[in-house]
mmCIF file of C-alpha atoms and ligand atoms in Angstrom:
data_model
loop_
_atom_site.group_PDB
_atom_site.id
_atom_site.type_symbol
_atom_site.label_atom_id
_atom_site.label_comp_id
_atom_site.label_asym_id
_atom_site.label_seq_id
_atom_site.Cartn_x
_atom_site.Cartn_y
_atom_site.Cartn_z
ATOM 1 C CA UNK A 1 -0.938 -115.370 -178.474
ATOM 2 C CA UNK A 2 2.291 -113.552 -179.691
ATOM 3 C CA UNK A 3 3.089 -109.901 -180.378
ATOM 4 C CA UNK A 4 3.580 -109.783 -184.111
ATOM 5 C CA UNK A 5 5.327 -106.303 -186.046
ATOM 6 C CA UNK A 6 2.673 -105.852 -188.293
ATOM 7 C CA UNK A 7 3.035 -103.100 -190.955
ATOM 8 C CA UNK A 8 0.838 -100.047 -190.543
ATOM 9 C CA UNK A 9 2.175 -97.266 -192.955
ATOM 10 C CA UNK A 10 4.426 -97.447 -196.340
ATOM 11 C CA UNK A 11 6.034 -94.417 -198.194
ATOM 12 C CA UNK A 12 8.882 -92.916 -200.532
ATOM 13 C CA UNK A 13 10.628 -90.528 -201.834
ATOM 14 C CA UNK A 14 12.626 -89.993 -204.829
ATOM 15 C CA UNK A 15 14.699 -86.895 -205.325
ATOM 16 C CA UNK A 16 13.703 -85.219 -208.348
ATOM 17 C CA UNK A 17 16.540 -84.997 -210.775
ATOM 18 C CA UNK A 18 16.484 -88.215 -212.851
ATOM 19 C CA UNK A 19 19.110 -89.273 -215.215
ATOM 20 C CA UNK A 20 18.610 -91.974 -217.917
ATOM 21 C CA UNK A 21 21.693 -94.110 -219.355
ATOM 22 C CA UNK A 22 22.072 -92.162 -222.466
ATOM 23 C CA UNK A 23 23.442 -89.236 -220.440
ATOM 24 C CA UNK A 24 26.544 -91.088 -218.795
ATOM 25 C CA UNK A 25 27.340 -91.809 -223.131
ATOM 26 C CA UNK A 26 28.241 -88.257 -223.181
ATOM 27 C CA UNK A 27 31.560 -88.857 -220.270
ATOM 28 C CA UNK A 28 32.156 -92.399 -220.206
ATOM 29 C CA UNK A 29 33.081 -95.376 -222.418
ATOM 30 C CA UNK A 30 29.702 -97.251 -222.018
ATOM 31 C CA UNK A 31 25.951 -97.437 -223.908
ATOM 32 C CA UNK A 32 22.476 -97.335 -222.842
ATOM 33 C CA UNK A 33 22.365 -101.231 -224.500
ATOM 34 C CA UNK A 34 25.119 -102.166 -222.168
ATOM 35 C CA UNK A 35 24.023 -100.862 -219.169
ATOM 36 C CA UNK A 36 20.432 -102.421 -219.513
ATOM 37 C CA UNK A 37 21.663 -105.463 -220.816
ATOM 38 C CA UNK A 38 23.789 -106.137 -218.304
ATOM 39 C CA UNK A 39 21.651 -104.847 -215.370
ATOM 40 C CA UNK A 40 18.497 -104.385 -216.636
ATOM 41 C CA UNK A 41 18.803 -100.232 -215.277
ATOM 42 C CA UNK A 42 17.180 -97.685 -217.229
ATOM 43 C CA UNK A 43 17.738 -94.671 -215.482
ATOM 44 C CA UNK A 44 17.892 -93.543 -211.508
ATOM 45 C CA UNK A 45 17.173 -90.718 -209.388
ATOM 46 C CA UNK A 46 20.122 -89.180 -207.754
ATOM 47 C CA UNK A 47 19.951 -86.362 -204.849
ATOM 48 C CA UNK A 48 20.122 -82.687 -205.577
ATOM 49 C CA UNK A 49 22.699 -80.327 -204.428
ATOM 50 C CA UNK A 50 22.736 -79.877 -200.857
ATOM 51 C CA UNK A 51 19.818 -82.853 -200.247
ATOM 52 C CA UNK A 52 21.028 -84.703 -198.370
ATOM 53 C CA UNK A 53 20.070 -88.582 -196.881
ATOM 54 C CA UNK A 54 18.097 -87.100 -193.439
ATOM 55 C CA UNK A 55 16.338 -84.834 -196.006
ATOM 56 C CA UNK A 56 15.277 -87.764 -198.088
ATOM 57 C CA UNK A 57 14.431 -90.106 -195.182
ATOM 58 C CA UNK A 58 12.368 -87.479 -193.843
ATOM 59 C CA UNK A 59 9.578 -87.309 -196.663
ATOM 60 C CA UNK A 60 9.901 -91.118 -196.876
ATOM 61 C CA UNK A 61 8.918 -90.892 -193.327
ATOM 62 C CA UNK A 62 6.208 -88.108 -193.455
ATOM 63 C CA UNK A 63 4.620 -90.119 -196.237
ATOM 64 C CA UNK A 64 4.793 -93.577 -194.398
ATOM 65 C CA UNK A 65 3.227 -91.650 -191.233
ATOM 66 C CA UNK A 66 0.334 -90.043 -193.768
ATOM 67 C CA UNK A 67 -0.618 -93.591 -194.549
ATOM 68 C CA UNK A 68 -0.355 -94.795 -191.246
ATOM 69 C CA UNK A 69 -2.687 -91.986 -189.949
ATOM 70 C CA UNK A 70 -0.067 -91.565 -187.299
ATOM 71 C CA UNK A 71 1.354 -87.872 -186.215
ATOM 72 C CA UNK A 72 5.673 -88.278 -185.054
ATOM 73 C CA UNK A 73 5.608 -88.019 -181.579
ATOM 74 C CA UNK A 74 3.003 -91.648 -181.718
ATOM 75 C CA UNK A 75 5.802 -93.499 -182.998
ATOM 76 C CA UNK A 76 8.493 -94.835 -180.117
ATOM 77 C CA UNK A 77 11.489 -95.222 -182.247
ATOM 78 C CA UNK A 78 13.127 -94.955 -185.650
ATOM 79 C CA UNK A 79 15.645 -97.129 -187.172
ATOM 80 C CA UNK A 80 17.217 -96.057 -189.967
ATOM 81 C CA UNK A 81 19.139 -98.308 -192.790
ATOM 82 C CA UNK A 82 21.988 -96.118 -194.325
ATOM 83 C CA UNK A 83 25.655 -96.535 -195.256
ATOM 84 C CA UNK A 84 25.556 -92.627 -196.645
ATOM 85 C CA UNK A 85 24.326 -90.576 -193.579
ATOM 86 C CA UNK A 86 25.523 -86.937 -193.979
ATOM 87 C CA UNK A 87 27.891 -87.007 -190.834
ATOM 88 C CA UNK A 88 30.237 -89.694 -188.841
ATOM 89 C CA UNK A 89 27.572 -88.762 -185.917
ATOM 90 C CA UNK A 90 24.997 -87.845 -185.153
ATOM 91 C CA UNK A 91 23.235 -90.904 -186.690
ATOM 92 C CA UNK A 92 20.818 -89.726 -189.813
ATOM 93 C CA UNK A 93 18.157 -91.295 -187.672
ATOM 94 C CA UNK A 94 18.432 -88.580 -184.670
ATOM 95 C CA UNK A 95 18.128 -85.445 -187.682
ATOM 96 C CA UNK A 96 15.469 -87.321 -188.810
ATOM 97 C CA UNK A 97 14.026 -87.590 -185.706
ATOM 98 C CA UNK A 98 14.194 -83.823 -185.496
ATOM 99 C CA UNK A 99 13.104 -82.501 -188.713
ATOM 100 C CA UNK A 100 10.014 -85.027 -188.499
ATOM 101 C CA UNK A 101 9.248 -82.627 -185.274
ATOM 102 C CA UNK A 102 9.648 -86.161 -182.692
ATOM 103 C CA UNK A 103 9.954 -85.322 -179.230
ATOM 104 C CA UNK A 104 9.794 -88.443 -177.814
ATOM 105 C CA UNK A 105 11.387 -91.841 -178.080
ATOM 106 C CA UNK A 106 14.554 -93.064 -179.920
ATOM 107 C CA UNK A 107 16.361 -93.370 -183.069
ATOM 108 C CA UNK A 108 19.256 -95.094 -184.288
ATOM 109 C CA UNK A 109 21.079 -96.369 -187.521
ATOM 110 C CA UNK A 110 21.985 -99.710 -188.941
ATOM 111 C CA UNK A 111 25.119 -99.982 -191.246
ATOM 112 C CA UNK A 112 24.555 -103.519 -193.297
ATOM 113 C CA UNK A 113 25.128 -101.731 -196.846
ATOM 114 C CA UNK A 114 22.650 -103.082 -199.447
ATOM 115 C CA UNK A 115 21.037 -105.510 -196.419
ATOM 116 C CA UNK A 116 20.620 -102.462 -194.408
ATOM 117 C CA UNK A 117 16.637 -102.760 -194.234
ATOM 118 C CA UNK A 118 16.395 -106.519 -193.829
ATOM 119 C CA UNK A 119 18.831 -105.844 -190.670
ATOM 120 C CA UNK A 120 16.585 -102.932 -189.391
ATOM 121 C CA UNK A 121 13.778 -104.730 -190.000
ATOM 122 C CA UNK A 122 14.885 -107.558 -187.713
ATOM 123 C CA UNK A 123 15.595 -104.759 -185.248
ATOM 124 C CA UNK A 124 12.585 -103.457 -184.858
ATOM 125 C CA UNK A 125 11.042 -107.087 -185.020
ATOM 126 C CA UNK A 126 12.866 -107.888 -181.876
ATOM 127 C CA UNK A 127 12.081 -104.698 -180.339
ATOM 128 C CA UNK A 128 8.518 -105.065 -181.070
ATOM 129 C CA UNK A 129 8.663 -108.187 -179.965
ATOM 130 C CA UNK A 130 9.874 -108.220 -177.019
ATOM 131 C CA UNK A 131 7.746 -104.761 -175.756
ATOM 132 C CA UNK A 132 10.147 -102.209 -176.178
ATOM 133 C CA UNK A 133 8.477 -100.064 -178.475
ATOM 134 C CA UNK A 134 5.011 -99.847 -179.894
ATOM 135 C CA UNK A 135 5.144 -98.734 -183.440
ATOM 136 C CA UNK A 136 8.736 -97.839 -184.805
ATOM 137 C CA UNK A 137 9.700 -96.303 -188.016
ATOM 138 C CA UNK A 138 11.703 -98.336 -190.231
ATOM 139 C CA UNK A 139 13.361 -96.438 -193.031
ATOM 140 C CA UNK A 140 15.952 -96.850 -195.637
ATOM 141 C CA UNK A 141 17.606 -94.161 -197.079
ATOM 142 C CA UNK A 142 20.764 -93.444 -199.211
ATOM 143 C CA UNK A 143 22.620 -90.733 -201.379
ATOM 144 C CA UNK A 144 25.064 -93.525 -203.271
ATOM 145 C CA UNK A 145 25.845 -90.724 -205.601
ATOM 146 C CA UNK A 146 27.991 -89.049 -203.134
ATOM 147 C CA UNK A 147 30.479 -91.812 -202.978
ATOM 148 C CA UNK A 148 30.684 -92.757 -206.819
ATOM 149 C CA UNK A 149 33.817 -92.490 -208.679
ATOM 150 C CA UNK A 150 32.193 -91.573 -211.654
ATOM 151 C CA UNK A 151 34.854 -92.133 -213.714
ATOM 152 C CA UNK A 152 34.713 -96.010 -213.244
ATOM 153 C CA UNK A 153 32.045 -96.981 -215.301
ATOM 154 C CA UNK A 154 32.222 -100.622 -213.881
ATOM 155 C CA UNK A 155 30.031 -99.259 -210.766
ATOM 156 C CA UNK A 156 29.123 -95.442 -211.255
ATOM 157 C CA UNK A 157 25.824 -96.218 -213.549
ATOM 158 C CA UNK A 158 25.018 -99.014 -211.036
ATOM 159 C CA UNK A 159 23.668 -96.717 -208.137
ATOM 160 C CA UNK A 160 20.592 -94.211 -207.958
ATOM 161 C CA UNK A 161 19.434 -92.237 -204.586
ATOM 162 C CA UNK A 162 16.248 -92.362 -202.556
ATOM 163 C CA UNK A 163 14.328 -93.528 -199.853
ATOM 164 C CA UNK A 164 11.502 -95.568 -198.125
ATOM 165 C CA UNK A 165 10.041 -96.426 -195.190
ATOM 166 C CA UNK A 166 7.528 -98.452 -193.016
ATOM 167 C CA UNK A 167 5.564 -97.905 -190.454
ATOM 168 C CA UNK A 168 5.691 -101.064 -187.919
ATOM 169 C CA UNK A 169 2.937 -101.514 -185.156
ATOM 170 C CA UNK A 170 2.485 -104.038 -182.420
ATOM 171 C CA UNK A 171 -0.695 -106.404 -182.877
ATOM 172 C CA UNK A 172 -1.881 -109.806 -181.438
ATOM 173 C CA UNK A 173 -1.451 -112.996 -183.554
ATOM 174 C CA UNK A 174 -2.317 -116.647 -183.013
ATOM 175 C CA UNK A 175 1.349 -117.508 -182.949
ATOM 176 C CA UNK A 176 0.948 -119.259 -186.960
ATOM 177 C CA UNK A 177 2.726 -118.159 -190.129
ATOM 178 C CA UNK A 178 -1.677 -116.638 -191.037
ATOM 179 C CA UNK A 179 -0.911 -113.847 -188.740
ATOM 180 C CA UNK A 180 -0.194 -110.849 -189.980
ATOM 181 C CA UNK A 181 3.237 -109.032 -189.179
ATOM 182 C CA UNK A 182 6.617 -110.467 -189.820
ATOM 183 C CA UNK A 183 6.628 -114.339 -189.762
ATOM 184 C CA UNK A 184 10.612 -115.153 -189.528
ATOM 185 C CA UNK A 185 14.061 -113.683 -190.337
ATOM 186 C CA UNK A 186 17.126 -115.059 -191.520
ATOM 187 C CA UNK A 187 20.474 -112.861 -191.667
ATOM 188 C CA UNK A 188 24.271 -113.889 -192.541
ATOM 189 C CA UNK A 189 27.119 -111.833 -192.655
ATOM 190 C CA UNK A 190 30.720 -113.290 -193.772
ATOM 191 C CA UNK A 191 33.682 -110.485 -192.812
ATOM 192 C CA UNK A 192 35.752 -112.329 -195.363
ATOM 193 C CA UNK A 193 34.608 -111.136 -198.077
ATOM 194 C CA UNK A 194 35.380 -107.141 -197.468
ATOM 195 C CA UNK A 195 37.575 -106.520 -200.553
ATOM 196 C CA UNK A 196 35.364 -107.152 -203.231
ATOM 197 C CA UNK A 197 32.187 -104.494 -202.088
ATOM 198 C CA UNK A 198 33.660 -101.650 -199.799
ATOM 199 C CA UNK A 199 34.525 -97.806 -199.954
ATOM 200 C CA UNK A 200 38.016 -96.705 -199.532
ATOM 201 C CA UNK A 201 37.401 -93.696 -197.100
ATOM 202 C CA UNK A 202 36.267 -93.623 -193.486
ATOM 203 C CA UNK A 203 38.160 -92.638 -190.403
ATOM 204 C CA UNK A 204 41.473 -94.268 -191.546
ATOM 205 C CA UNK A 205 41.768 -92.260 -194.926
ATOM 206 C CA UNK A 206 40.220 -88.684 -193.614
ATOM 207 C CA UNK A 207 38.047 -88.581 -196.531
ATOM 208 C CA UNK A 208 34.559 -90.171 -197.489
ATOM 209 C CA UNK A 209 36.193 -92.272 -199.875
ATOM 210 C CA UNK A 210 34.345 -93.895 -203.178
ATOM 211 C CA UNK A 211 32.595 -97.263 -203.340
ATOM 212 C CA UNK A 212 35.171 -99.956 -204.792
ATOM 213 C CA UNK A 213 33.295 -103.204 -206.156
ATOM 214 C CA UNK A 214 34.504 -106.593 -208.082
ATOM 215 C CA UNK A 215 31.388 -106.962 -210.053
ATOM 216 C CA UNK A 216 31.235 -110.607 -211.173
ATOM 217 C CA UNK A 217 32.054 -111.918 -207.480
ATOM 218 C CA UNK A 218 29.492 -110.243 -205.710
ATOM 219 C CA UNK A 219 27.296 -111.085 -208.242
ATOM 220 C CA UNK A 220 28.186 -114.789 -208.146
ATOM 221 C CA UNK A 221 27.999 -114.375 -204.320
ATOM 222 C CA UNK A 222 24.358 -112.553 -204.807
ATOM 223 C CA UNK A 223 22.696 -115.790 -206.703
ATOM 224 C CA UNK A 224 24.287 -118.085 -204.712
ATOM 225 C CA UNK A 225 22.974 -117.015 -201.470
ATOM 226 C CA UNK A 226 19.890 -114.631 -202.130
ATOM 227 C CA UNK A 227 17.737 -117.978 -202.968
ATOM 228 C CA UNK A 228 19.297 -119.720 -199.604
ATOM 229 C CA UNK A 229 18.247 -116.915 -197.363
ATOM 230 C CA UNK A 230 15.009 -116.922 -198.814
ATOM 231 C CA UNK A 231 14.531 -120.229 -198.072
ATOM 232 C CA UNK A 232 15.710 -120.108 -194.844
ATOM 233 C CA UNK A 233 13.507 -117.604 -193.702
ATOM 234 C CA UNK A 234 10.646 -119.420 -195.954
ATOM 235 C CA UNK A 235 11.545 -123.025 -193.471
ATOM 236 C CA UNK A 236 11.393 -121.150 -189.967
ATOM 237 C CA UNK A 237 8.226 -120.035 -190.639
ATOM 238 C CA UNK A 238 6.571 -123.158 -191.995
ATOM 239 C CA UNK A 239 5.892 -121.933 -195.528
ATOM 240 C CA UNK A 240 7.293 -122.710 -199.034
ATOM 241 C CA UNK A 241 8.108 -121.022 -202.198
ATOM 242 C CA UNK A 242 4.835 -122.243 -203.248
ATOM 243 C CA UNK A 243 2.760 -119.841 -200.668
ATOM 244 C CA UNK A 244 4.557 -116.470 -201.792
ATOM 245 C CA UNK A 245 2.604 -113.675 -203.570
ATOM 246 C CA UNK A 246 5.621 -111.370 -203.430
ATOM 247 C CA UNK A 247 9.146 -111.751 -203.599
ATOM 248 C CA UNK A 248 10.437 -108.589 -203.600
ATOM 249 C CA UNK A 249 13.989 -108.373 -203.873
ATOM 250 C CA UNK A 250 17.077 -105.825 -202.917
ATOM 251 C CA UNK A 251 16.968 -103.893 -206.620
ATOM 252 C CA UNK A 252 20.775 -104.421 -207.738
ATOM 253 C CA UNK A 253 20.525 -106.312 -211.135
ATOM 254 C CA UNK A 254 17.706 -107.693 -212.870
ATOM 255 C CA UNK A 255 20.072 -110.257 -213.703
ATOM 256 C CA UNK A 256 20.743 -111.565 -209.969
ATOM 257 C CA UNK A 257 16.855 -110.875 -209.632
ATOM 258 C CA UNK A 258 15.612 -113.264 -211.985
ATOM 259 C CA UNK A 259 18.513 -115.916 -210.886
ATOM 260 C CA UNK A 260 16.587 -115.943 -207.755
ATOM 261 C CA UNK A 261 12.948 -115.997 -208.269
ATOM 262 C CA UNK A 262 14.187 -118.932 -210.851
ATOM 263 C CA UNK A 263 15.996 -120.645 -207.846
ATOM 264 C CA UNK A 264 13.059 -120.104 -205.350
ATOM 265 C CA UNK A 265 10.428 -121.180 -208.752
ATOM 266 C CA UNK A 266 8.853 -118.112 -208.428
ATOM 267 C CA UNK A 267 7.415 -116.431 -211.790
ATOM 268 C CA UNK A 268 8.495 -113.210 -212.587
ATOM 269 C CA UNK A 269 4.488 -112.017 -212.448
ATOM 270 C CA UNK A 270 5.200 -112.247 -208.377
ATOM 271 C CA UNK A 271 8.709 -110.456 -208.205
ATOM 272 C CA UNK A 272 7.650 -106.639 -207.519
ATOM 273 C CA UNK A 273 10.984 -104.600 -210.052
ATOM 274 C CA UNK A 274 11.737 -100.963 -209.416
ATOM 275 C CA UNK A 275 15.349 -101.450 -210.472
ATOM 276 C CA UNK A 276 14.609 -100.413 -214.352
ATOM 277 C CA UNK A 277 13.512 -97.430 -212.627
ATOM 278 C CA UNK A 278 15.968 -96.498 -209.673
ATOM 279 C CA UNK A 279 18.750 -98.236 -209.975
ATOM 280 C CA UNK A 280 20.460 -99.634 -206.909
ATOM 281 C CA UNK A 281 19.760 -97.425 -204.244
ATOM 282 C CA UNK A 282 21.140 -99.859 -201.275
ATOM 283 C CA UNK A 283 19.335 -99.812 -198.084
ATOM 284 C CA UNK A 284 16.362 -98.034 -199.701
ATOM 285 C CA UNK A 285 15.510 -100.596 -202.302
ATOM 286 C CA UNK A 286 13.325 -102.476 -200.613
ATOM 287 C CA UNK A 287 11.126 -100.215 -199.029
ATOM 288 C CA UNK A 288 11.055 -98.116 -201.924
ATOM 289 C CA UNK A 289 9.938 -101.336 -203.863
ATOM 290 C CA UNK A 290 7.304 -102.195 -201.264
ATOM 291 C CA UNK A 291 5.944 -99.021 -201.639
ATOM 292 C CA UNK A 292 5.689 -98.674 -205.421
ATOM 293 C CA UNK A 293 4.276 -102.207 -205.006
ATOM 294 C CA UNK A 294 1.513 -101.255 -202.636
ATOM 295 C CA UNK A 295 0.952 -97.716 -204.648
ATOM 296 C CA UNK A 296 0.594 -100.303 -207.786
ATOM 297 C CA UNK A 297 -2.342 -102.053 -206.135
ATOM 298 C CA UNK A 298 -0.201 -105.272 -206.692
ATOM 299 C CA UNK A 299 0.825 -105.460 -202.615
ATOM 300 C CA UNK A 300 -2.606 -106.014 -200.606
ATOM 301 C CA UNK A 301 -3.363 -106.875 -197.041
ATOM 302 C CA UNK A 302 -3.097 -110.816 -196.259
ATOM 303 C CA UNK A 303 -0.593 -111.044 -198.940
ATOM 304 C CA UNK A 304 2.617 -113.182 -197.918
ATOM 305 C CA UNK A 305 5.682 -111.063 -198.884
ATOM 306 C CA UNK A 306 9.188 -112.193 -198.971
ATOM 307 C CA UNK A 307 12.193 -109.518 -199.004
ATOM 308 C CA UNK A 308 15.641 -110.346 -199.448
ATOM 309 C CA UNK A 309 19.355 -108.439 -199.836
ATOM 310 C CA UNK A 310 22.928 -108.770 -199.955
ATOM 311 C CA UNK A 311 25.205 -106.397 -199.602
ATOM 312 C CA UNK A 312 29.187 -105.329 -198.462
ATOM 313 C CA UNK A 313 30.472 -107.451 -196.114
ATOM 314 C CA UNK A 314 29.128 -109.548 -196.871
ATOM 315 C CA UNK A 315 25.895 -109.575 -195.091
ATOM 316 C CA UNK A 316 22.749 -110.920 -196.131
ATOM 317 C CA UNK A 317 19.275 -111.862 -195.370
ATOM 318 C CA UNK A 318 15.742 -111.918 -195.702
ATOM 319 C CA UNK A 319 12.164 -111.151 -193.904
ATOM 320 C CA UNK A 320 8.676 -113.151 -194.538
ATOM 321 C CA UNK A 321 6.300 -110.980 -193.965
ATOM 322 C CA UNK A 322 2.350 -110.880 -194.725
ATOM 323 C CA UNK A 323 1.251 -107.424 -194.754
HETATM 324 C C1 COA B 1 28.709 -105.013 -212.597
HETATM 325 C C2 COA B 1 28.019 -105.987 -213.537
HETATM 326 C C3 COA B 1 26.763 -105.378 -214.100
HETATM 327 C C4 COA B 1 28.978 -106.313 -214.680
HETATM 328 O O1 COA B 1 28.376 -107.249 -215.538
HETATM 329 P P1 COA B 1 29.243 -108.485 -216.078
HETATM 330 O O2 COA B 1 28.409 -109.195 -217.049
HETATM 331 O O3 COA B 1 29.735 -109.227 -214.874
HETATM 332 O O4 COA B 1 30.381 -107.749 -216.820
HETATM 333 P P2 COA B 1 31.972 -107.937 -216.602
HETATM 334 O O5 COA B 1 32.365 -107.569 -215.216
HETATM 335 O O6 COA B 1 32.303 -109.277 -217.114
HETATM 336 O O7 COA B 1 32.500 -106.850 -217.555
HETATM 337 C C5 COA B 1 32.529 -107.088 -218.917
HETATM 338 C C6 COA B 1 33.230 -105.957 -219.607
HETATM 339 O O8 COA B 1 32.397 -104.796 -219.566
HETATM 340 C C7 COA B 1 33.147 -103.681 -219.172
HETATM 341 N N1 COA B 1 32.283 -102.736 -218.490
HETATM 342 C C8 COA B 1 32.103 -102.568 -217.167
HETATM 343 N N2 COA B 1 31.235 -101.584 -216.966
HETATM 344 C C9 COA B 1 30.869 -101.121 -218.163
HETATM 345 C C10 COA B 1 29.989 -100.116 -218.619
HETATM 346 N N3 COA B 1 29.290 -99.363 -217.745
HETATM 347 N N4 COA B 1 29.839 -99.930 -219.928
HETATM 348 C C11 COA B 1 30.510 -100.682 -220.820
HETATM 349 N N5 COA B 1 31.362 -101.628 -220.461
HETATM 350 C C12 COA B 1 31.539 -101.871 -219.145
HETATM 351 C C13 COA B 1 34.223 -104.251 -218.271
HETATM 352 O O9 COA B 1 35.311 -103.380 -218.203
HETATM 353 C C14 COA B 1 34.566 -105.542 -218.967
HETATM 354 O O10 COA B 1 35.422 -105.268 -219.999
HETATM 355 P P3 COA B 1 36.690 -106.214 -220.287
HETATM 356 O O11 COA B 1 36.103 -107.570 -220.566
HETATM 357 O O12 COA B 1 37.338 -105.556 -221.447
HETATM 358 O O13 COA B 1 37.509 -106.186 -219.017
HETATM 359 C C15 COA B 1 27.685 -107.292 -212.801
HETATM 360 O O14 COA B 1 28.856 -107.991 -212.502
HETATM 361 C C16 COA B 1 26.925 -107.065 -211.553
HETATM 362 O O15 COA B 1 25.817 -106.576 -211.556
HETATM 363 N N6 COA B 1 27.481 -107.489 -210.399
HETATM 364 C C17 COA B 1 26.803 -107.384 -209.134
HETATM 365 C C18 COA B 1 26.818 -105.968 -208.723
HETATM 366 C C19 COA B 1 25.926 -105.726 -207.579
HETATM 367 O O16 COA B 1 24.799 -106.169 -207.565
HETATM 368 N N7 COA B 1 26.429 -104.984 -206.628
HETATM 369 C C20 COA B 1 25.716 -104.505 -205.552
HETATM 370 C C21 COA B 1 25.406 -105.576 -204.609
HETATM 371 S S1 COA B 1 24.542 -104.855 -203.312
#
């Protein structure tokens, strides 16, 4: 018998304020045509004034708990997947912890960019585990639009805000990749490649700074390796590209998307896309996508799911999972 991290609960949030393509026409030398063309985005959701990423995570949360049937204080811990929390410190994870009403337990944040969740999924896989907590929180949640240069049109109609999050609880499995729970991880990172995906502000600069990105090498970068990692993950836990229901993908570029479910010979009828609809939202892509998958009907219990992301860094990797 092993302790498998078997998801309980699943919910989002997306701010309210949505902007299609057509609007950025109106300040900026681009088209709707390009922009979908080229990335297969339609429109995103971006924060309102003064919501902030905690704010977001929170609902994600509350609505991941609701299907859960859990109250806060029943969860041990909550990792949180952001590159945009509101402050240098505290984490987003603590506020979060506080405006879900949680007196108990712990809760940190996990900076991998775009890979965020697959990292803070592994997290609380290994915490799980290994006993440390019971049921933890998993969430992923961004405000991208507060570090867009939205004058640079090469990455400002890229990015949309939001979150989502999961709801991970300890159960008993045989030890085989029928169990329930997540099956095997594989993550990367490559400190190399900083200079073509990074933001020019942080400590050194004394200002937030806006996300700087070379477009066509992450992208080559993205197909290369998205399809590897996949795999990877796919080998450790005995199963194949053949035994996948979902592949559902960080949401960057429909583009890089279909690369890799044509890599891993997946049809497109088993790659759950929300990018049409929110853009890249970083860490939150994922569980945002595995919740509008679930909401959909097309996610259902016993179904192998395979998540993968890449992101500044580089890092990379991905989770099998059947939920
Ligand atoms: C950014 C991206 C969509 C650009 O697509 P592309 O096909 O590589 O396009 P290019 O970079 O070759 O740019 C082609 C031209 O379009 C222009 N262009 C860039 N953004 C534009 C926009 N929004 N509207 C119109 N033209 C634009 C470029 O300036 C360039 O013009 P030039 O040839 O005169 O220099 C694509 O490279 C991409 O998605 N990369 C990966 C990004 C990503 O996933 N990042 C996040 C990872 S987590």
């Amino acid at each position: 018998m092993v302790t498998r991290a078997i998801v309980r609960g699943v919910g989002h949030y997306l701010p309210a304020r949505v902007v299609e393509n057509a609007e950025f026409e109106a300040t900026l030398e681009t088209s709707d045509e390009w922009i979908r063309s080229r990335s297969g985005i339609e429109r995103r959701h971006l924060a309102g004034e003064g919501e902030t990423t905690a704010d977001m995570a929170i609902r994600a949360a509350r609505a991941a708990l609701d299907d859960a049937g859990l109250a806060p204080d029943e969860v041990d811990a909550i990792i949180l997947a952001t590159s945009t929390a509101d402050l240098t410190f505290p984490s987003a994870a603590t506020m979060v912890q506080a405006g879900l009403g949680m007196t108990r337990g712990f809760a940190f944040d996990v900076q991998a960019v775009c890979a965020g969740f697959v990292f803070a999924l592994a997290n609380a896989n290994a915490m799980i585990a290994t006993g440390m907590a019971r049921r933890v929180l998993v969430i992923g949640a961004e405000s991208f639009s507060r570090i867009m240069d939205w004058t640079d049109r090469g990455t400002c109609v890229l990015f949309g805000d939001g979150a989502g999050a999961l709801l991970l609880e300890a159960g008993a499995g045989a030890g085989g990749s029928d169990d329930r729970g997540v099956l095997a991880i594989d993550l990367h990172s490559d400190g190399r490649h900083k200079d073509i995906l990074y933001v020019d502000g942080g400590t050194s600069t004394g200002m937030t700074g806006h996300l700087r990105m070379q477009g066509k090498e992450v992208f080559r970068h993205a197909v290369e390796k998205l399809a590897d990692t996949a795999h990877a993950a796919l080998d450790k836990a005995g199963l194949s590209g053949a035994d996948v229901d979902w592949l559902v993908p960080h949401q960057a570029n429909l583009r890089i998307i279909k690369a890799t479910a044509q890599r891993m010979q997946l049809p497109m009828e088993r790659v759950i896309v929300t990018v049409q609809d929110h853009g890249n939202t970083s860490a939150a892509s994922i569980p945002l996508a595995l919740s509008v998958g679930k909401a959909e009907g097309r996610i259902r219990p016993g179904d192998l799911v395979v998540t993968e992301a890449i992101g500044g860094g580089l890092a990379w990797g991905a989770v099998v999972l059947r939920w």
